[in-house]
Coordinates of C-alpha atoms and ligand atoms in Angstrom, one line a residue:
M1 CA 22.8 -30.5 223.8
F2 CA 20.5 -28.7 226.3
Y3 CA 17.7 -26.1 225.8
T4 CA 16.8 -23.0 227.7
S5 CA 14.1 -20.6 227.9
T6 CA 14.1 -17.2 226.2
R7 CA 12.7 -15.6 229.4
D8 CA 14.8 -17.4 232.0
K9 CA 18.2 -18.7 230.8
S10 CA 19.0 -20.4 234.1
I11 CA 16.7 -23.2 232.8
R12 CA 18.2 -26.4 231.4
V13 CA 16.2 -29.1 229.9
T14 CA 16.9 -32.0 227.5
A15 CA 15.3 -32.1 224.1
S16 CA 12.8 -34.7 225.1
Q17 CA 11.8 -32.5 228.0
A18 CA 11.5 -29.4 225.8
I19 CA 9.3 -31.3 223.3
A20 CA 7.1 -33.1 225.8
Q21 CA 6.5 -29.9 227.8
G22 CA 6.1 -27.6 224.6
I23 CA 6.5 -24.4 226.5
S24 CA 8.6 -23.3 229.5
E25 CA 6.8 -23.0 232.8
E26 CA 7.3 -19.1 232.9
G27 CA 5.8 -18.7 229.4
G28 CA 9.2 -18.5 227.6
L29 CA 10.1 -20.7 224.6
F30 CA 12.6 -23.3 224.6
V31 CA 15.8 -22.7 222.6
P32 CA 18.9 -24.6 222.0
C33 CA 21.8 -23.5 224.2
E34 CA 24.3 -23.9 221.4
M35 CA 24.2 -24.0 217.6
P36 CA 25.6 -27.2 215.9
Q37 CA 28.0 -26.3 212.9
F38 CA 28.0 -27.9 209.5
D39 CA 30.9 -27.1 207.5
L40 CA 31.1 -27.4 203.6
D41 CA 32.3 -30.8 203.6
K42 CA 29.6 -32.2 205.8
I43 CA 26.9 -30.3 203.6
G44 CA 28.4 -31.7 200.5
S45 CA 28.3 -35.2 201.9
M46 CA 24.5 -34.8 202.3
V47 CA 24.0 -34.3 198.5
S48 CA 23.8 -38.1 197.8
M49 CA 21.4 -38.9 200.6
P50 CA 17.5 -39.2 200.3
Y51 CA 15.5 -36.9 202.5
T52 CA 15.2 -39.2 205.6
E53 CA 19.1 -39.5 205.8
R54 CA 19.5 -35.8 205.5
A55 CA 17.0 -35.4 208.2
K56 CA 18.7 -37.8 210.5
T57 CA 22.1 -35.9 210.0
V58 CA 20.6 -32.6 211.0
L59 CA 18.3 -33.8 213.8
K60 CA 20.8 -35.9 215.5
E61 CA 22.8 -32.7 216.4
F62 CA 19.8 -31.4 218.2
L63 CA 18.1 -34.5 219.7
T64 CA 21.1 -35.8 221.5
D65 CA 19.1 -37.8 223.9
F66 CA 17.3 -39.8 221.1
S67 CA 19.2 -43.0 220.3
D68 CA 19.9 -43.7 216.7
E69 CA 17.3 -46.4 216.7
E70 CA 14.7 -44.0 218.1
L71 CA 15.7 -41.5 215.4
D72 CA 15.5 -44.1 212.5
Y73 CA 12.0 -45.1 213.9
C74 CA 10.7 -41.4 214.1
V75 CA 12.1 -40.2 210.7
N76 CA 11.4 -43.3 208.6
G77 CA 7.8 -43.3 210.0
A78 CA 7.3 -39.6 209.4
Y79 CA 8.8 -39.2 205.8
D80 CA 7.3 -42.3 204.2
E81 CA 7.1 -42.0 200.7
E82 CA 3.6 -43.5 200.6
K83 CA 2.3 -40.4 202.5
F84 CA 4.0 -37.9 200.3
S85 CA 3.2 -37.2 196.8
S86 CA 6.9 -36.7 195.7
Y87 CA 9.6 -39.3 196.5
K88 CA 11.9 -36.2 197.1
I89 CA 9.5 -35.2 200.1
A90 CA 10.3 -31.5 199.5
P91 CA 11.2 -31.0 195.9
T92 CA 12.8 -27.8 194.6
V93 CA 11.5 -26.7 191.3
N94 CA 13.2 -24.1 189.1
V95 CA 10.6 -21.6 187.7
N96 CA 12.7 -19.1 185.8
G97 CA 16.3 -18.1 186.0
N98 CA 17.5 -17.9 189.6
E99 CA 14.0 -18.3 191.0
N100 CA 13.5 -21.7 192.6
I101 CA 10.3 -22.9 194.5
L102 CA 10.7 -25.2 197.4
E103 CA 7.5 -27.2 197.5
L104 CA 6.7 -28.1 201.1
W105 CA 3.2 -29.4 200.6
H106 CA 3.5 -32.9 199.2
G107 CA 2.4 -34.4 202.7
P108 CA -1.1 -35.8 203.5
T109 CA -2.8 -32.5 204.3
C110 CA -1.2 -30.5 201.2
A111 CA 0.4 -27.8 203.3
F112 CA 3.9 -27.3 204.7
K113 CA 2.8 -28.0 208.2
D114 CA 3.0 -31.6 207.4
M115 CA 6.9 -31.4 207.1
A116 CA 6.9 -31.0 210.9
L117 CA 3.6 -32.4 212.0
Q118 CA 4.3 -35.8 210.4
L119 CA 7.4 -36.1 212.6
L120 CA 6.2 -34.3 215.8
P121 CA 3.9 -37.2 217.2
Y122 CA 6.9 -39.6 216.8
L123 CA 9.2 -37.2 218.7
M124 CA 6.5 -36.5 221.3
T125 CA 5.7 -40.1 222.1
V126 CA 9.5 -41.0 222.3
S127 CA 10.0 -38.0 224.4
A128 CA 7.0 -38.7 226.7
K129 CA 8.3 -42.3 227.4
K130 CA 11.6 -40.7 228.6
T131 CA 10.1 -37.9 230.6
A132 CA 6.4 -38.1 231.2
Q133 CA 6.0 -41.3 233.1
G134 CA 3.1 -42.8 231.2
K135 CA 1.0 -39.6 231.3
T136 CA -1.6 -39.1 228.5
I137 CA -0.3 -36.1 226.5
V138 CA -3.1 -33.6 225.6
I139 CA -2.2 -31.5 222.5
L140 CA -3.9 -28.1 222.4
V141 CA -3.7 -26.5 219.0
A142 CA -4.8 -22.9 218.0
T143 CA -4.9 -23.0 214.2
S144 CA -5.1 -20.5 211.4
G145 CA -6.2 -23.2 209.2
D146 CA -3.2 -25.6 208.2
T147 CA -1.7 -26.5 211.6
G148 CA -5.0 -27.8 212.8
K149 CA -5.5 -30.5 210.1
A150 CA -1.9 -31.4 209.9
A151 CA -1.7 -32.0 213.7
L152 CA -4.9 -33.8 213.8
E153 CA -3.7 -36.1 210.8
G154 CA -0.3 -36.6 212.6
F155 CA -1.7 -37.4 216.0
K156 CA -4.9 -39.4 215.1
N157 CA -5.0 -42.7 217.0
V158 CA -1.4 -42.2 218.4
D159 CA -1.3 -44.0 221.8
N160 CA -1.3 -42.0 224.9
T161 CA -2.3 -38.7 223.1
K162 CA -5.4 -36.7 222.8
I163 CA -5.7 -33.7 220.4
L164 CA -8.0 -30.7 220.6
V165 CA -8.1 -28.2 217.9
F166 CA -9.5 -24.6 218.0
Y167 CA -9.9 -22.7 214.8
P168 CA -11.4 -19.2 214.0
V169 CA -15.0 -19.7 212.8
N170 CA -14.7 -17.3 209.9
G171 CA -11.0 -17.4 209.5
V172 CA -10.3 -20.5 207.4
S173 CA -10.9 -21.7 203.9
P174 CA -13.8 -24.0 203.1
M175 CA -11.5 -26.7 202.3
Q176 CA -9.5 -26.2 205.4
K177 CA -12.6 -26.2 207.4
L178 CA -13.8 -29.6 205.8
Q179 CA -10.5 -31.1 206.3
M180 CA -10.8 -30.5 210.1
T181 CA -14.5 -31.2 210.6
T182 CA -14.3 -34.5 208.9
Q183 CA -11.2 -35.6 210.8
E184 CA -11.2 -39.3 211.7
G185 CA -9.7 -40.8 214.8
D186 CA -10.7 -41.8 218.4
N187 CA -8.6 -39.4 220.2
V188 CA -9.4 -36.2 218.3
A189 CA -11.8 -33.2 218.8
V190 CA -12.3 -30.0 216.8
C191 CA -14.1 -26.7 218.0
A192 CA -14.8 -23.4 216.1
I193 CA -14.4 -20.2 218.1
N194 CA -15.9 -16.9 217.7
G195 CA -12.8 -14.9 217.3
N196 CA -9.7 -14.7 215.2
F197 CA -6.5 -16.7 215.2
D198 CA -4.8 -14.4 217.8
D199 CA -7.7 -14.8 220.1
A200 CA -7.4 -18.7 219.9
Q201 CA -3.6 -18.6 220.3
S202 CA -3.8 -16.3 223.3
A203 CA -6.4 -18.4 225.0
V204 CA -4.6 -21.5 224.4
K205 CA -1.3 -20.1 225.9
A206 CA -3.4 -18.9 228.9
I207 CA -5.0 -22.5 229.5
F208 CA -1.4 -23.9 229.0
T209 CA -0.1 -21.8 231.9
N210 CA -3.2 -21.8 234.2
E211 CA -2.3 -23.7 237.3
E212 CA -5.9 -24.9 238.3
I213 CA -6.4 -26.4 234.8
K214 CA -2.8 -28.1 234.9
A215 CA -3.6 -29.6 238.5
E216 CA -7.0 -30.9 237.2
L217 CA -5.2 -32.7 234.4
A218 CA -2.4 -34.0 236.6
N219 CA -5.1 -35.7 238.7
K220 CA -6.3 -37.6 235.7
N221 CA -2.6 -38.5 234.7
M222 CA -2.7 -36.2 231.8
M223 CA -0.5 -33.3 230.8
F224 CA -0.7 -30.6 228.1
S225 CA 1.7 -30.1 225.2
S226 CA 1.8 -28.0 222.1
A227 CA 1.9 -28.8 218.4
N228 CA 2.1 -25.0 217.5
S229 CA 5.5 -23.7 216.4
I230 CA 6.1 -22.7 220.0
N231 CA 7.1 -26.4 220.5
W232 CA 10.7 -26.9 219.6
G233 CA 9.6 -30.3 218.0
R234 CA 7.9 -28.3 215.4
L235 CA 10.8 -26.1 214.6
V236 CA 13.5 -28.6 214.4
P237 CA 12.2 -30.7 211.5
Q238 CA 11.8 -27.5 209.6
I239 CA 15.5 -26.8 209.6
V240 CA 16.2 -29.9 207.5
Y241 CA 14.6 -28.9 204.4
Y242 CA 16.8 -25.8 204.1
F243 CA 19.8 -28.1 204.0
S244 CA 18.0 -30.5 201.7
T245 CA 17.0 -27.7 199.1
Y246 CA 20.6 -26.5 199.2
C247 CA 21.7 -30.1 198.4
D248 CA 19.2 -30.3 195.7
L249 CA 20.5 -27.0 194.1
L250 CA 24.0 -28.4 194.2
D251 CA 22.9 -31.8 192.9
S252 CA 21.2 -30.1 189.8
G253 CA 24.3 -27.8 189.2
R254 CA 22.5 -24.5 189.9
I255 CA 25.0 -23.6 192.6
A256 CA 28.5 -24.5 193.5
L257 CA 29.3 -25.7 197.2
G258 CA 29.7 -22.7 199.4
E259 CA 27.7 -20.3 197.1
E260 CA 25.3 -18.3 198.9
I261 CA 21.6 -18.2 198.3
N262 CA 18.6 -16.1 199.4
V263 CA 15.6 -17.5 201.0
V264 CA 12.1 -16.0 200.8
V265 CA 9.4 -17.3 203.2
P266 CA 5.7 -16.5 203.4
T267 CA 5.5 -15.8 207.0
G268 CA 2.8 -15.9 209.8
N269 CA 3.9 -17.1 213.2
F270 CA 7.7 -16.7 212.2
G271 CA 8.3 -20.5 212.6
N272 CA 9.3 -21.4 209.0
I273 CA 11.6 -18.4 208.5
L274 CA 13.1 -18.9 211.9
A275 CA 14.1 -22.5 211.0
A276 CA 15.9 -20.8 207.9
Y277 CA 17.8 -18.6 210.3
Y278 CA 18.9 -21.6 212.5
A279 CA 20.0 -23.3 209.2
K280 CA 22.1 -20.1 208.5
Q281 CA 23.5 -20.0 212.0
M282 CA 24.6 -23.7 211.5
G283 CA 26.7 -22.8 208.5
L284 CA 24.3 -23.2 205.5
P285 CA 25.4 -20.5 203.0
I286 CA 22.4 -18.2 203.1
K287 CA 22.8 -14.6 202.4
K288 CA 19.4 -13.0 203.2
L289 CA 16.2 -14.1 204.7
V290 CA 13.3 -12.3 203.2
C291 CA 10.1 -12.1 205.3
A292 CA 7.0 -12.0 203.2
S293 CA 3.7 -10.9 204.8
N294 CA 0.2 -10.3 203.4
S295 CA -1.8 -7.2 204.5
N296 CA -1.3 -8.1 208.0
N297 CA 2.2 -6.5 207.7
V298 CA 3.1 -6.1 211.4
L299 CA 6.3 -8.0 210.7
T300 CA 7.2 -5.9 207.7
D301 CA 7.0 -2.8 209.9
F302 CA 8.9 -4.4 212.8
L303 CA 11.8 -5.5 210.4
K304 CA 12.0 -2.1 208.8
T305 CA 11.6 0.2 212.0
G306 CA 12.2 -1.8 215.2
E307 CA 8.7 -1.1 216.4
Y308 CA 6.4 -4.1 216.8
N309 CA 2.9 -2.8 217.2
R310 CA -0.1 -5.2 217.0
N311 CA -2.7 -2.3 217.6
R312 CA -3.9 -2.1 214.1
D313 CA -6.6 -3.4 211.9
F314 CA -6.7 -7.1 211.4
Y315 CA -7.5 -8.3 207.8
T316 CA -9.1 -11.4 206.8
T317 CA -7.2 -12.2 203.5
T318 CA -7.0 -14.9 200.9
S319 CA -3.8 -16.2 202.7
P320 CA -5.6 -16.9 206.0
S321 CA -2.6 -19.0 207.4
M322 CA -0.8 -15.7 207.6
D323 CA -3.4 -13.6 209.2
I324 CA -1.6 -13.2 212.4
L325 CA -0.6 -10.2 214.4
I326 CA 1.3 -11.8 217.2
S327 CA 4.2 -13.8 215.6
S328 CA 5.3 -16.1 218.5
N329 CA 8.6 -17.2 217.2
L330 CA 10.0 -13.7 216.8
E331 CA 10.6 -14.2 220.6
R332 CA 13.2 -16.8 219.7
L333 CA 15.1 -14.5 217.2
L334 CA 15.1 -11.6 219.8
Y335 CA 16.7 -13.8 222.2
H336 CA 19.4 -15.0 219.9
I337 CA 20.1 -11.6 218.4
S338 CA 20.3 -9.8 221.7
A339 CA 23.1 -12.3 222.7
E340 CA 20.6 -14.1 224.9
D341 CA 19.4 -11.3 226.9
D342 CA 16.5 -13.2 228.7
T343 CA 15.6 -10.2 230.8
L344 CA 15.2 -8.0 227.7
V345 CA 13.1 -10.7 226.0
A346 CA 10.9 -11.0 229.2
S347 CA 10.3 -7.3 229.3
L348 CA 9.5 -7.0 225.7
M349 CA 7.0 -9.8 225.8
S350 CA 5.4 -8.3 228.8
S351 CA 4.9 -5.0 226.9
L352 CA 3.4 -6.9 223.9
S353 CA 0.8 -8.6 226.3
T354 CA 0.0 -5.4 228.3
D355 CA 0.4 -2.7 225.6
G356 CA 0.3 -4.7 222.4
R357 CA 3.7 -3.2 221.4
Y358 CA 7.3 -2.9 222.1
T359 CA 10.5 -1.2 220.4
V360 CA 13.9 -2.6 220.3
S361 CA 17.1 -0.6 220.3
D362 CA 18.6 0.8 217.2
Q363 CA 21.6 -1.7 217.6
L364 CA 19.4 -4.6 217.9
I365 CA 17.2 -3.9 214.8
A366 CA 20.5 -3.2 212.7
D367 CA 21.7 -6.5 213.8
I368 CA 18.4 -8.1 212.5
K369 CA 18.5 -6.1 209.3
A370 CA 21.8 -7.4 208.5
I371 CA 20.3 -10.9 208.1
F372 CA 16.6 -10.1 207.3
D373 CA 14.7 -8.2 204.8
A374 CA 11.0 -7.9 204.6
G375 CA 8.0 -6.8 202.4
F376 CA 4.5 -7.3 202.1
C377 CA 1.9 -7.8 199.4
D378 CA -1.8 -6.6 199.2
E379 CA -4.6 -8.8 197.9
K380 CA -4.9 -7.4 194.4
S381 CA -1.1 -8.2 193.9
V382 CA -1.6 -11.8 195.1
D383 CA -4.1 -12.4 192.4
D384 CA -2.0 -10.6 189.7
T385 CA 1.0 -12.7 190.8
I386 CA -0.8 -16.0 190.6
K387 CA -2.2 -15.1 187.1
A388 CA 1.2 -13.8 185.8
H389 CA 3.2 -16.8 187.1
F390 CA 0.7 -19.2 185.5
D391 CA 0.7 -17.4 182.3
N392 CA 4.4 -16.7 182.0
Y393 CA 6.0 -19.8 183.6
N394 CA 3.1 -22.3 183.7
Y395 CA 3.6 -22.5 187.5
L396 CA 0.4 -22.6 189.7
C397 CA 1.0 -21.3 193.2
D398 CA -1.2 -20.9 196.0
T399 CA -2.2 -17.6 197.6
H400 CA 0.5 -17.9 200.4
T401 CA 3.1 -18.6 198.0
A402 CA 2.1 -15.8 195.8
V403 CA 2.8 -13.4 198.6
A404 CA 6.3 -14.7 198.8
V405 CA 6.7 -14.6 195.0
K406 CA 5.5 -11.0 194.8
V407 CA 7.7 -9.9 197.7
Y408 CA 10.7 -11.6 196.1
E409 CA 10.0 -9.7 192.9
N410 CA 9.9 -6.4 194.8
Y411 CA 13.1 -7.2 196.7
V412 CA 15.1 -8.1 193.4
S413 CA 13.8 -4.9 191.8
S414 CA 14.7 -2.6 194.8
T415 CA 18.0 -4.2 195.8
G416 CA 19.4 -5.7 192.6
D417 CA 20.2 -8.7 194.6
D418 CA 19.1 -11.4 192.2
I419 CA 21.5 -14.4 193.3
V420 CA 20.0 -17.9 193.2
T421 CA 17.0 -17.8 195.5
V422 CA 14.7 -20.2 197.1
I423 CA 11.0 -19.2 197.7
D424 CA 9.0 -21.5 200.1
S425 CA 5.8 -22.9 198.7
T426 CA 3.7 -23.6 201.6
A427 CA 0.3 -25.0 200.3
S428 CA -1.1 -26.8 197.3
P429 CA -3.1 -24.3 195.2
Y430 CA -6.2 -26.7 195.6
K431 CA -6.5 -25.9 199.3
F432 CA -7.5 -22.3 198.1
S433 CA -9.3 -23.1 195.0
K434 CA -11.8 -20.3 195.0
S435 CA -8.9 -17.6 195.3
V436 CA -6.7 -19.3 192.9
L437 CA -9.4 -20.1 190.3
S438 CA -10.6 -16.5 190.4
A439 CA -7.1 -15.2 190.1
V440 CA -6.3 -17.4 187.0
M441 CA -9.5 -16.4 185.4
G442 CA -8.6 -12.6 185.8
G443 CA -10.9 -11.9 188.6
E444 CA -13.9 -13.6 187.6
E445 CA -15.9 -14.8 190.6
S446 CA -17.1 -18.5 190.2
M447 CA -20.6 -19.6 191.3
L448 CA -19.5 -23.3 191.5
D449 CA -19.2 -25.1 194.8
E450 CA -15.8 -26.0 196.4
F451 CA -15.4 -29.4 194.7
Q452 CA -16.6 -28.1 191.3
M453 CA -14.2 -25.3 191.6
V454 CA -11.4 -27.8 192.3
D455 CA -12.4 -29.6 189.1
E456 CA -12.6 -26.4 187.1
L457 CA -9.1 -25.3 188.3
N458 CA -7.9 -28.7 187.2
K459 CA -9.4 -28.3 183.8
K460 CA -8.0 -24.8 183.3
T461 CA -4.5 -25.6 184.5
G462 CA -3.9 -29.2 184.0
V463 CA -2.3 -29.3 187.5
D464 CA -3.1 -32.6 189.3
I465 CA -5.6 -32.5 192.2
P466 CA -4.0 -34.0 195.3
T467 CA -5.7 -37.3 196.3
P468 CA -6.4 -36.4 200.0
L469 CA -8.4 -33.4 198.9
K470 CA -10.3 -35.2 196.2
A471 CA -11.3 -37.8 199.0
L472 CA -12.9 -35.3 201.3
K473 CA -16.0 -35.1 199.2
D474 CA -17.4 -38.3 200.6
K475 CA -16.4 -37.8 204.2
Q476 CA -19.0 -37.3 207.0
I477 CA -18.9 -34.1 209.1
R478 CA -18.0 -35.2 212.7
F479 CA -17.5 -31.8 214.5
T480 CA -19.8 -28.8 214.7
D481 CA -19.2 -27.1 218.1
V482 CA -18.7 -23.5 218.1
C483 CA -17.7 -21.6 221.4
D484 CA -16.8 -18.0 222.5
K485 CA -13.1 -17.4 223.3
E486 CA -14.0 -16.8 226.9
N487 CA -15.3 -20.4 227.1
M488 CA -12.4 -22.2 225.6
S489 CA -11.2 -23.6 228.9
Q490 CA -14.7 -25.0 229.7
M491 CA -14.6 -26.6 226.3
V492 CA -11.4 -28.2 226.9
F493 CA -12.9 -29.8 230.1
K494 CA -15.9 -30.9 228.0
L495 CA -14.0 -32.3 225.3
L496 CA -11.8 -34.3 227.7
N497 CA -14.7 -35.6 229.7
L498 CA -13.4 -34.0 233.0
Ligands
PLP1 C1 1.5 -21.8 208.6 C2 1.5 -21.3 207.3 C3 2.4 -20.1 206.9 C4 3.1 -19.5 207.9 O1 4.1 -20.1 208.5 P1 4.8 -19.7 209.9 O2 5.8 -20.6 210.2 O3 3.7 -19.6 210.9 O4 5.4 -18.3 209.7 C5 2.3 -19.7 205.6 N1 1.7 -20.4 204.7 C6 0.9 -21.6 204.8 C7 0.2 -22.2 203.8 C8 0.9 -22.0 206.2 O5 0.1 -23.0 206.6

């Protein structure tokens, strides 16, 4: 299995090269050259496996330059039951009728990013051994809140790696901020930037591709890589849980082998939903992929009209991990759907960076619509949905998950398509206690501090508080730097002592 670039399909790299490098030289994203196929027998045979074995079954099709021993080492290390609060790793919960929620937040940082970022450091170090000749890998991360912490936790104290995280100073929840600023480990650094997530992400991409900076690093026997979902090593672990949830639905008798399901994903950078698209292309019986956005609804508009236009107001919402106007992984979808038209993708991406917009052909958007549906949800509906789901079904969801639940409800009422559905739940409600508590209380603002709100939410709902969040209360703050987005490259030099 080889990988190529969305902007130059003459490129051929192995999985290890794609993972160690993160992004292709000319700025394109690595994509698999072919799609492994899983027939129903093979899917059926995965039902009796634990999560780790399901993961190996999927991953070995993509990581063909990893030996079985290497894959065992990676997967068993990442999805250790001790580090996850559910032995199922990613359990599927039936909420009501055909509505099922796939809980992706049982890992150490209580967000779905752990599903990939617990595995990525293993994939990265094995890949670097094969391809990077002993270089120290410097992971640069732009985060809208959850990736930063999950990457820090995954990479802390991993030999031959350093990790630097940039987050928007006013764009993350108090709990997310505390998780990052208290991070332990000898190879980690965290810095806030005056700007939003898109500013941070654009600056990180520019640093990655800056020849001068790369040369400086090479002199010191270092190289950059990425832990954002532009890295193939972030996406491939996410394909696994779509197979796993399908197996769990089979196991509980909610579907029969071969029966189609719908999948609804609260979306930001388009990574999670793209993983579901890959699962579908591999043969998993998925009918529609429903892309759910918050008020930053650039993807809803694109998926309805074919025009992607980021020239619009940016909203800071209660679902900050989805406050994104440039969804990087859409580039991969455009590449696949356009029958691998790298010239087209390169030109669309260049319009996006110069004009902030592009429009695809009627045919292309029709092909996308055959697979994807989309909707968005405003702030008021997020609160109402959290309250209604708790009151009616005794199920407490976080703000991101609530966006998806609401978009799912709208999808069913407008299409009548109410087949068995999996809605991704991407964070523990306790990561966003203030918003969730106020929603459950019917809009009442609380005067309590962050940890008192956590306790209050626990008292009101009886839902367990995740241990890692409880423990934050007693941790020391280690990182207080704030820099302007123009100065991020200097900050990188400073943090690396160059
Ligand atoms: C990252 C994140 C998302 C968005 O996922 P993408 O893969 O970027 O689309 C949604 N919810 C939460 C809680 C997240 O952390």
